[in-house]
Amino acid sequence: CVTLDVQAACRDTTVTQELLKEGFHRDLLVKVELGEDAGGCAVAAQMRLPPGIYVDPYELATLQQHNLTKAVLFPDVIDVEAPEYLARALVVLLFLEPDARCSRCFRAAVPVHARYHRPARGTHEASVVLESPEVLLCCCHSHLSAECWEPAEVDTPCSSDTSSPCQWHTTKHRPAYEESMLRVPVGLREHSSLVCALTLLTTGLCSGLILAAACKYGHFS
């Protein structure tokens, strides 16, 4: 009975995420509606991105300079050229901004990029599963209900513009598990021999043309 009373007192927090645009370069939009008022608190979404998708730290730094997006990456060094099978998962702490249309609503978007995957057999697509973000609150000047929120192990300030420490909290009663799916175009393994042959032929032809032009127009002493 006590558990039921606590769950009833802790109003549900709603988390939704949406992939905007098409292709390999997308925007990940996160929207949160809190179950209680969080006046004076910083609100963030902690997202765990699988190896098949990444955030470009250089692009993120540019956006933060123009105050368009605020986020922290873990790790902060990312190989943007690595394919999916050589990449590592990463964590993004995305700071959310209040939504003017709703007093308990927050939202933010961050650019994400799909990595190249290995060729697959019998399909033109690979699936990248994005887990539902974890909602975090950092209230430096107010208190959260101990029945509804618990300290989270997040070693970062309440804002991306300050270095002062702050205790983040996460919901004890998390919303229903939701995930998003990103489908990435991949090559077919059945075409590997044809692709290799055409690549070799094209490389040889171009090399021959360059060598012929060098011999005809080059000046050799």
PDB file of C-alpha atoms in Angstrom:
ATOM      1  CA  CYS A   1       0.000   0.000   0.000  1.00  0.00           C
ATOM      2  CA  VAL A   2       2.856   2.368   0.824  1.00  0.00           C
ATOM      3  CA  THR A   3       4.413   1.695  -2.587  1.00  0.00           C
ATOM      4  CA  LEU A   4       1.139   2.439  -4.344  1.00  0.00           C
ATOM      5  CA  ASP A   5       0.708   5.682  -2.379  1.00  0.00           C
ATOM      6  CA  VAL A   6       4.240   6.810  -3.305  1.00  0.00           C
ATOM      7  CA  GLN A   7       3.684   6.029  -6.981  1.00  0.00           C
ATOM      8  CA  ALA A   8       0.411   7.945  -6.916  1.00  0.00           C
ATOM      9  CA  ALA A   9       2.119  10.955  -5.312  1.00  0.00           C
ATOM     10  CA  CYS A  10       4.920  10.914  -7.899  1.00  0.00           C
ATOM     11  CA  ARG A  11       3.234  12.084 -11.066  1.00  0.00           C
ATOM     12  CA  ASP A  12       4.572  10.549 -14.262  1.00  0.00           C
ATOM     13  CA  THR A  13       7.235  12.302 -16.297  1.00  0.00           C
ATOM     14  CA  THR A  14       6.715  11.986 -20.064  1.00  0.00           C
ATOM     15  CA  VAL A  15       9.729  11.672 -22.363  1.00  0.00           C
ATOM     16  CA  THR A  16       9.535  11.669 -26.157  1.00  0.00           C
ATOM     17  CA  GLN A  17      12.258  11.791 -28.785  1.00  0.00           C
ATOM     18  CA  GLU A  18      11.985  12.338 -32.512  1.00  0.00           C
ATOM     19  CA  LEU A  19      14.474  12.075 -35.364  1.00  0.00           C
ATOM     20  CA  LEU A  20      14.079  14.998 -37.754  1.00  0.00           C
ATOM     21  CA  LYS A  21      15.299  15.297 -41.368  1.00  0.00           C
ATOM     22  CA  GLU A  22      16.377  12.373 -43.551  1.00  0.00           C
ATOM     23  CA  GLY A  23      19.570  10.526 -44.432  1.00  0.00           C
ATOM     24  CA  PHE A  24      22.763  10.178 -42.405  1.00  0.00           C
ATOM     25  CA  HIS A  25      22.595  13.667 -40.844  1.00  0.00           C
ATOM     26  CA  ARG A  26      19.635  14.176 -38.518  1.00  0.00           C
ATOM     27  CA  ASP A  27      18.441  16.238 -35.571  1.00  0.00           C
ATOM     28  CA  LEU A  28      17.419  14.396 -32.415  1.00  0.00           C
ATOM     29  CA  LEU A  29      14.602  16.320 -30.700  1.00  0.00           C
ATOM     30  CA  VAL A  30      13.914  15.495 -27.036  1.00  0.00           C
ATOM     31  CA  LYS A  31      10.759  16.703 -25.263  1.00  0.00           C
ATOM     32  CA  VAL A  32      10.058  16.249 -21.548  1.00  0.00           C
ATOM     33  CA  GLU A  33       6.908  16.999 -19.552  1.00  0.00           C
ATOM     34  CA  LEU A  34       7.601  16.823 -15.822  1.00  0.00           C
ATOM     35  CA  GLY A  35       5.067  15.496 -13.371  1.00  0.00           C
ATOM     36  CA  GLU A  36       5.710  18.404 -10.985  1.00  0.00           C
ATOM     37  CA  ASP A  37       6.833  22.003 -11.134  1.00  0.00           C
ATOM     38  CA  ALA A  38      10.627  22.405 -11.411  1.00  0.00           C
ATOM     39  CA  GLY A  39      10.979  26.151 -11.025  1.00  0.00           C
ATOM     40  CA  GLY A  40      14.623  27.145 -10.625  1.00  0.00           C
ATOM     41  CA  CYS A  41      15.905  23.697 -11.600  1.00  0.00           C
ATOM     42  CA  ALA A  42      18.048  22.738 -14.577  1.00  0.00           C
ATOM     43  CA  VAL A  43      16.508  19.940 -16.635  1.00  0.00           C
ATOM     44  CA  ALA A  44      18.551  17.608 -18.821  1.00  0.00           C
ATOM     45  CA  ALA A  45      18.143  14.407 -20.791  1.00  0.00           C
ATOM     46  CA  GLN A  46      20.893  11.813 -20.519  1.00  0.00           C
ATOM     47  CA  MET A  47      21.059   9.810 -23.743  1.00  0.00           C
ATOM     48  CA  ARG A  48      23.138   6.708 -24.401  1.00  0.00           C
ATOM     49  CA  LEU A  49      23.932   6.571 -28.112  1.00  0.00           C
ATOM     50  CA  PRO A  50      24.988   3.209 -29.596  1.00  0.00           C
ATOM     51  CA  PRO A  51      28.080   2.939 -31.864  1.00  0.00           C
ATOM     52  CA  GLY A  52      25.925   3.369 -34.981  1.00  0.00           C
ATOM     53  CA  ILE A  53      25.244   7.045 -34.286  1.00  0.00           C
ATOM     54  CA  TYR A  54      27.311   9.922 -32.889  1.00  0.00           C
ATOM     55  CA  VAL A  55      27.419  13.637 -32.099  1.00  0.00           C
ATOM     56  CA  ASP A  56      30.184  15.630 -33.794  1.00  0.00           C
ATOM     57  CA  PRO A  57      32.063  17.467 -30.991  1.00  0.00           C
ATOM     58  CA  TYR A  58      33.310  20.178 -33.397  1.00  0.00           C
ATOM     59  CA  GLU A  59      29.803  20.888 -34.678  1.00  0.00           C
ATOM     60  CA  LEU A  60      28.493  20.883 -31.103  1.00  0.00           C
ATOM     61  CA  ALA A  61      31.170  23.396 -30.021  1.00  0.00           C
ATOM     62  CA  THR A  62      30.109  25.741 -32.845  1.00  0.00           C
ATOM     63  CA  LEU A  63      26.442  25.482 -31.862  1.00  0.00           C
ATOM     64  CA  GLN A  64      27.291  26.165 -28.225  1.00  0.00           C
ATOM     65  CA  GLN A  65      29.274  29.259 -29.197  1.00  0.00           C
ATOM     66  CA  HIS A  66      26.088  30.607 -30.813  1.00  0.00           C
ATOM     67  CA  ASN A  67      23.980  29.493 -27.812  1.00  0.00           C
ATOM     68  CA  LEU A  68      21.898  27.157 -30.008  1.00  0.00           C
ATOM     69  CA  THR A  69      22.521  23.901 -28.162  1.00  0.00           C
ATOM     70  CA  LYS A  70      23.974  23.048 -24.754  1.00  0.00           C
ATOM     71  CA  ALA A  71      25.315  19.556 -24.175  1.00  0.00           C
ATOM     72  CA  VAL A  72      28.195  17.579 -22.672  1.00  0.00           C
ATOM     73  CA  LEU A  73      29.701  14.469 -24.317  1.00  0.00           C
ATOM     74  CA  PHE A  74      31.198  11.440 -22.557  1.00  0.00           C
ATOM     75  CA  PRO A  75      33.820  10.735 -23.794  1.00  0.00           C
ATOM     76  CA  ASP A  76      34.583  14.165 -25.206  1.00  0.00           C
ATOM     77  CA  VAL A  77      37.014  12.777 -27.820  1.00  0.00           C
ATOM     78  CA  ILE A  78      35.125  11.054 -30.655  1.00  0.00           C
ATOM     79  CA  ASP A  79      36.430   9.529 -33.880  1.00  0.00           C
ATOM     80  CA  VAL A  80      33.950  10.950 -36.386  1.00  0.00           C
ATOM     81  CA  GLU A  81      35.449   8.904 -39.254  1.00  0.00           C
ATOM     82  CA  ALA A  82      35.155   5.457 -37.643  1.00  0.00           C
ATOM     83  CA  PRO A  83      32.594   3.013 -39.057  1.00  0.00           C
ATOM     84  CA  GLU A  84      29.958   1.514 -36.751  1.00  0.00           C
ATOM     85  CA  TYR A  85      31.872  -1.726 -36.120  1.00  0.00           C
ATOM     86  CA  LEU A  86      34.979   0.168 -34.897  1.00  0.00           C
ATOM     87  CA  ALA A  87      33.197   2.906 -32.924  1.00  0.00           C
ATOM     88  CA  ARG A  88      32.241   3.143 -29.263  1.00  0.00           C
ATOM     89  CA  ALA A  89      28.969   4.063 -27.602  1.00  0.00           C
ATOM     90  CA  LEU A  90      28.762   7.515 -26.038  1.00  0.00           C
ATOM     91  CA  VAL A  91      26.658   9.412 -23.514  1.00  0.00           C
ATOM     92  CA  VAL A  92      25.156  12.831 -24.238  1.00  0.00           C
ATOM     93  CA  LEU A  93      23.874  15.076 -21.460  1.00  0.00           C
ATOM     94  CA  LEU A  94      21.559  17.465 -23.299  1.00  0.00           C
ATOM     95  CA  PHE A  95      20.419  20.559 -21.376  1.00  0.00           C
ATOM     96  CA  LEU A  96      16.754  21.288 -22.065  1.00  0.00           C
ATOM     97  CA  GLU A  97      15.115  24.696 -22.418  1.00  0.00           C
ATOM     98  CA  PRO A  98      11.641  25.622 -21.071  1.00  0.00           C
ATOM     99  CA  ASP A  99       8.789  25.368 -23.550  1.00  0.00           C
ATOM    100  CA  ALA A 100       6.790  28.611 -23.574  1.00  0.00           C
ATOM    101  CA  ARG A 101       3.558  26.717 -24.348  1.00  0.00           C
ATOM    102  CA  CYS A 102       3.679  24.543 -21.213  1.00  0.00           C
ATOM    103  CA  SER A 103       4.934  25.402 -17.707  1.00  0.00           C
ATOM    104  CA  ARG A 104       6.273  21.889 -16.986  1.00  0.00           C
ATOM    105  CA  CYS A 105       7.567  21.200 -20.506  1.00  0.00           C
ATOM    106  CA  PHE A 106      11.174  21.326 -21.713  1.00  0.00           C
ATOM    107  CA  ARG A 107      12.776  20.576 -25.076  1.00  0.00           C
ATOM    108  CA  ALA A 108      16.047  20.682 -27.012  1.00  0.00           C
ATOM    109  CA  ALA A 109      17.573  19.238 -30.163  1.00  0.00           C
ATOM    110  CA  VAL A 110      21.082  18.062 -30.997  1.00  0.00           C
ATOM    111  CA  PRO A 111      22.522  17.106 -34.425  1.00  0.00           C
ATOM    112  CA  VAL A 112      23.371  13.411 -34.738  1.00  0.00           C
ATOM    113  CA  HIS A 113      25.066  11.513 -37.544  1.00  0.00           C
ATOM    114  CA  ALA A 114      24.771   7.884 -38.593  1.00  0.00           C
ATOM    115  CA  ARG A 115      27.961   5.878 -39.134  1.00  0.00           C
ATOM    116  CA  TYR A 116      28.690   3.621 -42.073  1.00  0.00           C
ATOM    117  CA  HIS A 117      27.832  -0.022 -41.355  1.00  0.00           C
ATOM    118  CA  ARG A 118      29.149  -3.282 -42.749  1.00  0.00           C
ATOM    119  CA  PRO A 119      27.440  -4.560 -45.895  1.00  0.00           C
ATOM    120  CA  ALA A 120      24.532  -6.848 -45.036  1.00  0.00           C
ATOM    121  CA  ARG A 121      23.142  -9.946 -46.736  1.00  0.00           C
ATOM    122  CA  GLY A 122      19.612  -9.734 -48.121  1.00  0.00           C
ATOM    123  CA  THR A 123      18.779  -6.244 -46.799  1.00  0.00           C
ATOM    124  CA  HIS A 124      19.532  -2.647 -47.751  1.00  0.00           C
ATOM    125  CA  GLU A 125      19.170  -1.279 -44.207  1.00  0.00           C
ATOM    126  CA  ALA A 126      20.723  -1.587 -40.765  1.00  0.00           C
ATOM    127  CA  SER A 127      18.789  -0.614 -37.626  1.00  0.00           C
ATOM    128  CA  VAL A 128      20.166   1.640 -34.895  1.00  0.00           C
ATOM    129  CA  VAL A 129      18.080   1.516 -31.709  1.00  0.00           C
ATOM    130  CA  LEU A 130      17.955   4.670 -29.557  1.00  0.00           C
ATOM    131  CA  GLU A 131      16.911   4.021 -25.971  1.00  0.00           C
ATOM    132  CA  SER A 132      14.572   6.426 -24.192  1.00  0.00           C
ATOM    133  CA  PRO A 133      16.559   9.234 -22.489  1.00  0.00           C
ATOM    134  CA  GLU A 134      16.855   9.463 -18.712  1.00  0.00           C
ATOM    135  CA  VAL A 135      15.424  12.676 -17.238  1.00  0.00           C
ATOM    136  CA  LEU A 136      17.687  14.527 -14.782  1.00  0.00           C
ATOM    137  CA  LEU A 137      17.037  17.532 -12.576  1.00  0.00           C
ATOM    138  CA  CYS A 138      19.601  19.766 -10.863  1.00  0.00           C
ATOM    139  CA  CYS A 139      18.069  22.047  -8.233  1.00  0.00           C
ATOM    140  CA  CYS A 140      20.762  24.120  -6.576  1.00  0.00           C
ATOM    141  CA  HIS A 141      18.346  26.403  -4.675  1.00  0.00           C
ATOM    142  CA  SER A 142      15.334  24.155  -4.043  1.00  0.00           C
ATOM    143  CA  HIS A 143      14.534  20.640  -2.888  1.00  0.00           C
ATOM    144  CA  LEU A 144      12.917  17.703  -4.670  1.00  0.00           C
ATOM    145  CA  SER A 145      10.655  15.125  -3.093  1.00  0.00           C
ATOM    146  CA  ALA A 146      12.746  12.228  -1.742  1.00  0.00           C
ATOM    147  CA  GLU A 147       9.890   9.845  -2.578  1.00  0.00           C
ATOM    148  CA  CYS A 148      10.013  10.744  -6.257  1.00  0.00           C
ATOM    149  CA  TRP A 149      13.644  11.638  -6.984  1.00  0.00           C
ATOM    150  CA  GLU A 150      16.983  10.082  -6.073  1.00  0.00           C
ATOM    151  CA  PRO A 151      20.593  11.290  -6.511  1.00  0.00           C
ATOM    152  CA  ALA A 152      22.137  10.387  -9.859  1.00  0.00           C
ATOM    153  CA  GLU A 153      25.793   9.669 -10.558  1.00  0.00           C
ATOM    154  CA  VAL A 154      26.421  12.483 -13.020  1.00  0.00           C
ATOM    155  CA  ASP A 155      29.737  14.302 -12.724  1.00  0.00           C
ATOM    156  CA  THR A 156      28.939  17.565 -14.499  1.00  0.00           C
ATOM    157  CA  PRO A 157      27.696  21.057 -13.515  1.00  0.00           C
ATOM    158  CA  CYS A 158      24.075  22.201 -13.740  1.00  0.00           C
ATOM    159  CA  SER A 159      24.899  24.109 -16.919  1.00  0.00           C
ATOM    160  CA  SER A 160      27.375  23.793 -19.756  1.00  0.00           C
ATOM    161  CA  ASP A 161      28.508  27.409 -19.106  1.00  0.00           C
ATOM    162  CA  THR A 162      29.633  26.958 -15.497  1.00  0.00           C
ATOM    163  CA  SER A 163      32.066  24.781 -13.599  1.00  0.00           C
ATOM    164  CA  SER A 164      30.304  24.877 -10.185  1.00  0.00           C
ATOM    165  CA  PRO A 165      29.344  21.407  -8.938  1.00  0.00           C
ATOM    166  CA  CYS A 166      25.725  20.382  -8.538  1.00  0.00           C
ATOM    167  CA  GLN A 167      23.840  17.274  -7.473  1.00  0.00           C
ATOM    168  CA  TRP A 168      21.708  15.840 -10.247  1.00  0.00           C
ATOM    169  CA  HIS A 169      18.605  13.764  -9.474  1.00  0.00           C
ATOM    170  CA  THR A 170      16.725  11.162 -11.477  1.00  0.00           C
ATOM    171  CA  THR A 171      13.161   9.882 -11.156  1.00  0.00           C
ATOM    172  CA  LYS A 172      12.630   6.852  -8.915  1.00  0.00           C
ATOM    173  CA  HIS A 173       9.589   5.763 -10.910  1.00  0.00           C
ATOM    174  CA  ARG A 174      10.682   5.930 -14.517  1.00  0.00           C
ATOM    175  CA  PRO A 175       8.177   6.256 -17.374  1.00  0.00           C
ATOM    176  CA  ALA A 176       7.341   3.334 -19.630  1.00  0.00           C
ATOM    177  CA  TYR A 177      10.316   2.186 -21.713  1.00  0.00           C
ATOM    178  CA  GLU A 178      10.319   3.674 -25.196  1.00  0.00           C
ATOM    179  CA  GLU A 179      12.855   3.577 -27.984  1.00  0.00           C
ATOM    180  CA  SER A 180      13.335   5.063 -31.437  1.00  0.00           C
ATOM    181  CA  MET A 181      14.685   3.379 -34.530  1.00  0.00           C
ATOM    182  CA  LEU A 182      17.069   4.860 -37.086  1.00  0.00           C
ATOM    183  CA  ARG A 183      17.399   2.933 -40.336  1.00  0.00           C
ATOM    184  CA  VAL A 184      20.747   3.350 -42.098  1.00  0.00           C
ATOM    185  CA  PRO A 185      21.300   2.387 -45.780  1.00  0.00           C
ATOM    186  CA  VAL A 186      23.956  -0.321 -46.231  1.00  0.00           C
ATOM    187  CA  GLY A 187      25.496  -2.157 -49.159  1.00  0.00           C
ATOM    188  CA  LEU A 188      24.655  -5.734 -50.116  1.00  0.00           C
ATOM    189  CA  ARG A 189      27.286  -8.412 -49.554  1.00  0.00           C
ATOM    190  CA  GLU A 190      26.121 -10.056 -52.774  1.00  0.00           C
ATOM    191  CA  HIS A 191      27.507  -7.044 -54.681  1.00  0.00           C
ATOM    192  CA  SER A 192      30.971  -7.094 -53.057  1.00  0.00           C
ATOM    193  CA  SER A 193      32.722  -8.846 -55.981  1.00  0.00           C
ATOM    194  CA  LEU A 194      31.167  -6.477 -58.519  1.00  0.00           C
ATOM    195  CA  VAL A 195      32.050  -3.402 -56.426  1.00  0.00           C
ATOM    196  CA  CYS A 196      35.670  -4.566 -55.999  1.00  0.00           C
ATOM    197  CA  ALA A 197      36.040  -5.265 -59.715  1.00  0.00           C
ATOM    198  CA  LEU A 198      34.581  -1.894 -60.751  1.00  0.00           C
ATOM    199  CA  THR A 199      36.708  -0.068 -58.144  1.00  0.00           C
ATOM    200  CA  LEU A 200      39.874  -1.776 -59.387  1.00  0.00           C
ATOM    201  CA  LEU A 201      38.981  -1.067 -63.021  1.00  0.00           C
ATOM    202  CA  THR A 202      38.197   2.603 -62.316  1.00  0.00           C
ATOM    203  CA  THR A 203      41.396   3.060 -60.288  1.00  0.00           C
ATOM    204  CA  GLY A 204      43.509   1.495 -63.041  1.00  0.00           C
ATOM    205  CA  LEU A 205      41.843   3.581 -65.767  1.00  0.00           C
ATOM    206  CA  CYS A 206      42.271   6.869 -63.861  1.00  0.00           C
ATOM    207  CA  SER A 207      45.886   6.037 -62.991  1.00  0.00           C
ATOM    208  CA  GLY A 208      46.568   5.302 -66.663  1.00  0.00           C
ATOM    209  CA  LEU A 209      45.026   8.605 -67.764  1.00  0.00           C
ATOM    210  CA  ILE A 210      47.069  10.552 -65.210  1.00  0.00           C
ATOM    211  CA  LEU A 211      50.280   8.765 -66.269  1.00  0.00           C
ATOM    212  CA  ALA A 212      49.551   9.411 -69.960  1.00  0.00           C
ATOM    213  CA  ALA A 213      48.886  13.112 -69.306  1.00  0.00           C
ATOM    214  CA  ALA A 214      52.074  13.396 -67.267  1.00  0.00           C
ATOM    215  CA  CYS A 215      54.134  11.792 -70.037  1.00  0.00           C
ATOM    216  CA  LYS A 216      52.556  13.971 -72.738  1.00  0.00           C
ATOM    217  CA  TYR A 217      52.552  17.354 -71.032  1.00  0.00           C
ATOM    218  CA  GLY A 218      55.122  16.965 -68.276  1.00  0.00           C
ATOM    219  CA  HIS A 219      58.561  18.530 -68.427  1.00  0.00           C
ATOM    220  CA  PHE A 220      61.257  16.137 -67.268  1.00  0.00           C
ATOM    221  CA  SER A 221      64.864  17.201 -66.995  1.00  0.00           C
TER     222      SER A 221
END
